[in-house]
Each structure stands twice: as C-alpha cells, then as structure tokens.
C-alpha positions as a printed Julia matrix, in Angstrom:
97×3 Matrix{Float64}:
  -1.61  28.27  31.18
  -2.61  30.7   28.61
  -0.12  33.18  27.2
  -1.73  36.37  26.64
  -0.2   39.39  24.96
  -1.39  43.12  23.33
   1.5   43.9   20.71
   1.05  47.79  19.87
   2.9   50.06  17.85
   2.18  53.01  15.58
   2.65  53.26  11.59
   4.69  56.31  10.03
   2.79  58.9    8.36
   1.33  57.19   5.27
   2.33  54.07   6.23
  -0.64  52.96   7.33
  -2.1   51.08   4.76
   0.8   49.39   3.57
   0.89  48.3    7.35
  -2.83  47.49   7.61
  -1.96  44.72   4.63
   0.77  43.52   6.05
  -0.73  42.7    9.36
  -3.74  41.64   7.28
  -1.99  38.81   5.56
   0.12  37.74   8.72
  -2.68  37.31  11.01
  -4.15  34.47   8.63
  -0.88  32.86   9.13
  -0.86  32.99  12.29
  -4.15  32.05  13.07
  -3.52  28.69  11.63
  -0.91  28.36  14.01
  -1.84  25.03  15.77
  -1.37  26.66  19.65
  -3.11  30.21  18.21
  -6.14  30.63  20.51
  -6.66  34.78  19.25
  -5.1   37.21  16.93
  -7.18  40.33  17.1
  -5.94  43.74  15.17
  -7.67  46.46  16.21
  -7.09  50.82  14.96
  -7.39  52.84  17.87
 -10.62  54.81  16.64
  -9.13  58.08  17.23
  -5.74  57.72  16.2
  -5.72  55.29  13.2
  -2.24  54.6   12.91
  -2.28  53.22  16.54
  -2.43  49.61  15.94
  -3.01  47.45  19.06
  -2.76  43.31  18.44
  -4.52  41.03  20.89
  -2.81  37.64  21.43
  -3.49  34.65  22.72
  -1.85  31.37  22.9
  -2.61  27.64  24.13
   0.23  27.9   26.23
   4.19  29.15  26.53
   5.51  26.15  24.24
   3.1   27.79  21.77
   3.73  31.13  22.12
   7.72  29.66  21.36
   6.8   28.28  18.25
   4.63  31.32  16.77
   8.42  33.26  17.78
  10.2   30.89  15.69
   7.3   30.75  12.34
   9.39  30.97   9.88
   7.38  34.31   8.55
   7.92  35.83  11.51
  11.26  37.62  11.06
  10.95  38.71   7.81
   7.36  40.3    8.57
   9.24  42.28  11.54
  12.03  43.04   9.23
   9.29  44.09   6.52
   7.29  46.54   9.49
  10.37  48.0   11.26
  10.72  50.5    8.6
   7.05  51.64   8.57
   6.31  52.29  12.28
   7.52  55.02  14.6
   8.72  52.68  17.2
  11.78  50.1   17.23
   9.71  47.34  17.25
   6.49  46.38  18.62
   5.84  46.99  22.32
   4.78  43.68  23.89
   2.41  43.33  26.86
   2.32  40.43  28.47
  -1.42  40.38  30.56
  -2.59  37.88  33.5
  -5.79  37.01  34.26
  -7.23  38.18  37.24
 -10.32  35.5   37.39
C-alpha cells in the first residue's frame, strides 16, 4: 500500500527564500529515491510562507528508507531554525477509492 503524506510548515519572516532553496534542492534528492512515487512543494497562494509538501511513497518500507536518507537530518536540522513551527507537521492521508 501506498504511503501518502502532506508535510506543512511555515517559514519565519524573511526566511522564505532561503527555505524555498532548501526545499528546492532536497526534493531532487528525494525524488530519486528508488520507492519516491511524488514530492510536490506547493506556496499557499495567499500566504507565501505557508509551505505544504505532498508525499508519496511505493510503500511503508519506502517511506522508512526516505526517514533514514542520509540528507535527511541535516536538511531538518538546516530548516528548524527558519520556520515558525518545531518541525514539520506530518499528515498522514488514506485513500478513500
């Protein structure tokens, strides 16, 4: 079964474009990911340091090994600083059909 997920958090005032790269250049990483199906960042159009990610994996064994990518931590540890939350708030969706 597919893992699905929407990853959201906001950038600090003037933050945002520093965090716009950042995400930039991790989502090519991941998207090479082997189990990657999606990895769609999206601006909320009218707040544009909302940034909502969209992402979806082959399956949970997948979704384990983008969590342990060895880029992983140190982009977290590189974006904690820059957004207004803790860390990102994870969504985990179901299909309904």
């Amino acid at each position: 079964m597919k893992k699905t997920l929407l990853a959201e958090f906001t950038a600090r005032e003037g933050a945002e474009a520093e965090v716009a790269r950042m995400i930039g250049d991790y989502a090519l990483k991941v998207r090479e990911e082997e189990g990657n199906i999606a990895f769609d960042v999206y601006t909320k159009a009218a707040h544009p340091r909302a940034f909502w990610i969209f992402e979806v994996y082959r399956d949970e064994a997948a979704f384990q090994a983008h969590l342990n990518a060895p880029y992983g931590g140190p982009f977290n540890a590189a974006l904690t600083p820059l957004i207004e939350e803790d860390a990102s708030v994870l969504t985990f969706l179901d299909p309904l059909v």
